Amino acid sequence: MNRRRLIIAGAAAAAIIVALVVVLARRGGEQPVTAGGTPAASPQGPASAERKITATLFFISEDGLSLQPSQREVAFGDPITEQARRIIEAQLGAAPAPLASAIPEGTKLRALYVTERGDAFVDLTREVTARHTGGSLDELFTVYSIVNALTVNLPAIVRVQILIDGKEADTLAGHVDLRHPLTKSLKWIKTDNPS
């Protein structure tokens, strides 16, 4: 009889705990729902899809010898993985004249993951290698336009590893080691103030 009472009491306690967790979780994130069951528009302002941030992206300078920062409006994303994805998609886009993109045309973002330790894994399509022009400087520009776009704009991301078609790669074009995550490097960035 005692064992049965313990089981019933334990089940009741577990049910109460689960109910409390559900109620507390819903309190912070509840959205009004219309009669049709869809979330109602927020009366507080524009949806997060309309919100923008100013991100610093990196493109090849006019002389072809450095990366030049360029400010671009990028859609706001939450959580950080979504914001990182939007920044990389903007980085993969066309460069503003007279700058040039460091990333080969046709390269697409397959996936992007961010760990709790601040490591981002950027999975690109094979065009990033198949259409790469080669050369160590061009490869450095390609790699660090991606690494810096994330680490400069999102301080929670401290290292970036580039994957190709879901797999680790040794390099893009034979020069920059991609077997481990890379940290921010502003060595190739052109600044207006000579040091």
GROMACS .gro file of C-alpha atoms in nm:
model
  195
    1MET     CA    1   0.000   0.000   0.000
    2ASN     CA    2   0.282   0.244   0.084
    3ARG     CA    3   0.451   0.187  -0.248
    4ARG     CA    4   0.130   0.261  -0.437
    5ARG     CA    5   0.083   0.588  -0.244
    6LEU     CA    6   0.441   0.691  -0.322
    7ILE     CA    7   0.389   0.626  -0.693
    8ILE     CA    8   0.065   0.828  -0.697
    9ALA     CA    9   0.223   1.114  -0.500
   10GLY     CA   10   0.526   1.116  -0.731
   11ALA     CA   11   0.308   1.122  -1.043
   12ALA     CA   12   0.099   1.407  -0.899
   13ALA     CA   13   0.411   1.608  -0.811
   14ALA     CA   14   0.555   1.552  -1.160
   15ALA     CA   15   0.228   1.665  -1.320
   16ILE     CA   16   0.226   1.982  -1.109
   17ILE     CA   17   0.587   2.061  -1.201
   18VAL     CA   18   0.519   2.008  -1.573
   19ALA     CA   19   0.210   2.231  -1.553
   20LEU     CA   20   0.411   2.508  -1.379
   21VAL     CA   21   0.687   2.491  -1.640
   22VAL     CA   22   0.434   2.515  -1.924
   23VAL     CA   23   0.254   2.811  -1.762
   24LEU     CA   24   0.578   2.999  -1.691
   25ALA     CA   25   0.715   2.934  -2.040
   26ARG     CA   26   0.398   3.066  -2.201
   27ARG     CA   27   0.382   3.383  -1.989
   28GLY     CA   28   0.682   3.544  -2.159
   29GLY     CA   29   0.625   3.435  -2.517
   30GLU     CA   30   0.248   3.430  -2.565
   31GLN     CA   31   0.113   3.594  -2.879
   32PRO     CA   32  -0.247   3.695  -2.931
   33VAL     CA   33  -0.425   3.457  -3.168
   34THR     CA   34  -0.702   3.549  -3.413
   35ALA     CA   35  -1.026   3.355  -3.445
   36GLY     CA   36  -0.871   3.155  -3.729
   37GLY     CA   37  -0.591   3.034  -3.502
   38THR     CA   38  -0.316   3.250  -3.654
   39PRO     CA   39  -0.108   3.493  -3.447
   40ALA     CA   40  -0.246   3.846  -3.443
   41ALA     CA   41  -0.033   4.140  -3.551
   42SER     CA   42   0.163   4.294  -3.267
   43PRO     CA   43   0.030   4.635  -3.162
   44GLN     CA   44   0.380   4.734  -3.045
   45GLY     CA   45   0.527   4.806  -3.388
   46PRO     CA   46   0.666   4.642  -3.698
   47ALA     CA   47   0.738   4.271  -3.703
   48SER     CA   48   1.099   4.159  -3.662
   49ALA     CA   49   1.111   4.075  -4.035
   50GLU     CA   50   1.076   4.448  -4.108
   51ARG     CA   51   1.337   4.549  -3.851
   52LYS     CA   52   1.686   4.613  -3.986
   53ILE     CA   53   2.037   4.633  -3.849
   54THR     CA   54   2.341   4.797  -4.002
   55ALA     CA   55   2.604   4.532  -4.068
   56THR     CA   56   2.963   4.572  -4.180
   57LEU     CA   57   3.036   4.353  -4.482
   58PHE     CA   58   3.371   4.309  -4.655
   59PHE     CA   59   3.442   4.338  -5.028
   60ILE     CA   60   3.758   4.356  -5.240
   61SER     CA   61   3.884   4.713  -5.275
   62GLU     CA   62   3.904   4.888  -5.611
   63ASP     CA   63   4.280   4.826  -5.634
   64GLY     CA   64   4.230   4.455  -5.552
   65LEU     CA   65   4.484   4.459  -5.269
   66SER     CA   66   4.265   4.463  -4.958
   67LEU     CA   67   3.919   4.408  -4.816
   68GLN     CA   68   3.715   4.721  -4.768
   69PRO     CA   69   3.438   4.743  -4.509
   70SER     CA   70   3.096   4.846  -4.639
   71GLN     CA   71   2.787   4.925  -4.433
   72ARG     CA   72   2.470   4.746  -4.543
   73GLU     CA   73   2.117   4.729  -4.406
   74VAL     CA   74   2.036   4.366  -4.317
   75ALA     CA   75   1.706   4.226  -4.192
   76PHE     CA   76   1.704   4.165  -3.817
   77GLY     CA   77   1.707   3.801  -3.710
   78ASP     CA   78   1.657   3.630  -3.378
   79PRO     CA   79   1.812   3.408  -3.241
   80ILE     CA   80   2.179   3.469  -3.325
   81THR     CA   81   2.184   3.183  -3.578
   82GLU     CA   82   1.915   3.358  -3.782
   83GLN     CA   83   2.100   3.692  -3.764
   84ALA     CA   84   2.424   3.521  -3.869
   85ARG     CA   85   2.244   3.358  -4.163
   86ARG     CA   86   2.110   3.694  -4.281
   87ILE     CA   87   2.453   3.857  -4.255
   88ILE     CA   88   2.618   3.578  -4.457
   89GLU     CA   89   2.343   3.590  -4.721
   90ALA     CA   90   2.408   3.965  -4.756
   91GLN     CA   91   2.784   3.898  -4.777
   92LEU     CA   92   2.723   3.649  -5.059
   93GLY     CA   93   2.528   3.913  -5.252
   94ALA     CA   94   2.654   4.165  -5.504
   95ALA     CA   95   2.920   4.414  -5.400
   96PRO     CA   96   2.854   4.788  -5.426
   97ALA     CA   97   3.048   4.957  -5.710
   98PRO     CA   98   3.344   5.000  -5.741
   99LEU     CA   99   3.412   4.714  -5.498
  100ALA     CA  100   3.412   4.344  -5.595
  101SER     CA  101   3.279   4.038  -5.417
  102ALA     CA  102   3.543   3.810  -5.266
  103ILE     CA  103   3.307   3.514  -5.294
  104PRO     CA  104   3.268   3.331  -5.625
  105GLU     CA  105   2.943   3.393  -5.811
  106GLY     CA  106   2.681   3.125  -5.759
  107THR     CA  107   2.797   3.037  -5.406
  108LYS     CA  108   2.499   2.978  -5.178
  109LEU     CA  109   2.459   2.926  -4.806
  110ARG     CA  110   2.341   2.569  -4.736
  111ALA     CA  111   2.325   2.594  -4.357
  112LEU     CA  112   2.467   2.784  -4.063
  113TYR     CA  113   2.505   2.668  -3.703
  114VAL     CA  114   2.625   2.855  -3.394
  115THR     CA  115   2.735   2.667  -3.083
  116GLU     CA  116   2.701   2.788  -2.724
  117ARG     CA  117   3.082   2.834  -2.720
  118GLY     CA  118   3.060   3.094  -2.998
  119ASP     CA  119   3.174   2.876  -3.288
  120ALA     CA  120   2.987   2.932  -3.615
  121PHE     CA  121   2.982   2.667  -3.887
  122VAL     CA  122   2.909   2.813  -4.230
  123ASP     CA  123   2.815   2.549  -4.487
  124LEU     CA  124   2.854   2.676  -4.845
  125THR     CA  125   2.782   2.514  -5.180
  126ARG     CA  126   3.068   2.372  -5.388
  127GLU     CA  127   3.075   2.680  -5.614
  128VAL     CA  128   3.292   2.847  -5.351
  129THR     CA  129   3.576   2.615  -5.459
  130ALA     CA  130   3.475   2.517  -5.813
  131ARG     CA  131   3.449   2.878  -5.930
  132HIS     CA  132   3.729   3.021  -5.717
  133THR     CA  133   3.990   3.221  -5.910
  134GLY     CA  134   4.274   3.071  -5.707
  135GLY     CA  135   4.572   3.255  -5.566
  136SER     CA  136   4.656   3.299  -5.201
  137LEU     CA  137   4.538   3.660  -5.173
  138ASP     CA  138   4.200   3.589  -5.333
  139GLU     CA  139   4.156   3.288  -5.106
  140LEU     CA  140   4.239   3.498  -4.798
  141PHE     CA  141   3.983   3.756  -4.909
  142THR     CA  142   3.713   3.492  -4.959
  143VAL     CA  143   3.774   3.328  -4.622
  144TYR     CA  144   3.808   3.647  -4.419
  145SER     CA  145   3.514   3.825  -4.579
  146ILE     CA  146   3.303   3.544  -4.430
  147VAL     CA  147   3.487   3.513  -4.097
  148ASN     CA  148   3.498   3.889  -4.038
  149ALA     CA  149   3.136   3.947  -4.144
  150LEU     CA  150   3.028   3.726  -3.853
  151THR     CA  151   3.289   3.811  -3.589
  152VAL     CA  152   3.276   4.189  -3.642
  153ASN     CA  153   2.896   4.212  -3.640
  154LEU     CA  154   2.815   3.947  -3.381
  155PRO     CA  155   3.055   3.959  -3.083
  156ALA     CA  156   2.906   3.634  -2.947
  157ILE     CA  157   3.064   3.457  -3.246
  158VAL     CA  158   3.437   3.420  -3.184
  159ARG     CA  159   3.539   3.154  -3.437
  160VAL     CA  160   3.411   3.048  -3.778
  161GLN     CA  161   3.461   2.721  -3.963
  162ILE     CA  162   3.375   2.701  -4.331
  163LEU     CA  163   3.224   2.377  -4.460
  164ILE     CA  164   3.166   2.287  -4.824
  165ASP     CA  165   2.858   2.084  -4.915
  166GLY     CA  166   2.823   1.975  -4.553
  167LYS     CA  167   3.180   1.850  -4.517
  168GLU     CA  168   3.501   1.981  -4.367
  169ALA     CA  169   3.748   2.103  -4.628
  170ASP     CA  170   4.125   2.136  -4.609
  171THR     CA  171   4.125   2.462  -4.811
  172LEU     CA  172   3.924   2.650  -5.072
  173ALA     CA  173   4.204   2.683  -5.326
  174GLY     CA  174   4.512   2.531  -5.164
  175HIS     CA  175   4.638   2.810  -4.936
  176VAL     CA  176   4.424   2.884  -4.627
  177ASP     CA  177   4.382   2.600  -4.376
  178LEU     CA  178   4.010   2.545  -4.313
  179ARG     CA  179   4.041   2.233  -4.098
  180HIS     CA  180   3.983   2.436  -3.780
  181PRO     CA  181   3.764   2.735  -3.694
  182LEU     CA  182   3.924   3.073  -3.768
  183THR     CA  183   3.916   3.392  -3.559
  184LYS     CA  184   3.867   3.749  -3.674
  185SER     CA  185   4.161   3.899  -3.865
  186LEU     CA  186   4.164   4.263  -3.970
  187LYS     CA  187   4.506   4.229  -4.133
  188TRP     CA  188   4.360   4.252  -4.484
  189ILE     CA  189   4.115   4.533  -4.410
  190LYS     CA  190   4.171   4.869  -4.578
  191THR     CA  191   4.122   5.159  -4.339
  192ASP     CA  192   4.096   5.527  -4.424
  193ASN     CA  193   4.336   5.621  -4.145
  194PRO     CA  194   4.697   5.520  -4.221
  195SER     CA  195   4.875   5.383  -3.915
   0.00000   0.00000   0.00000
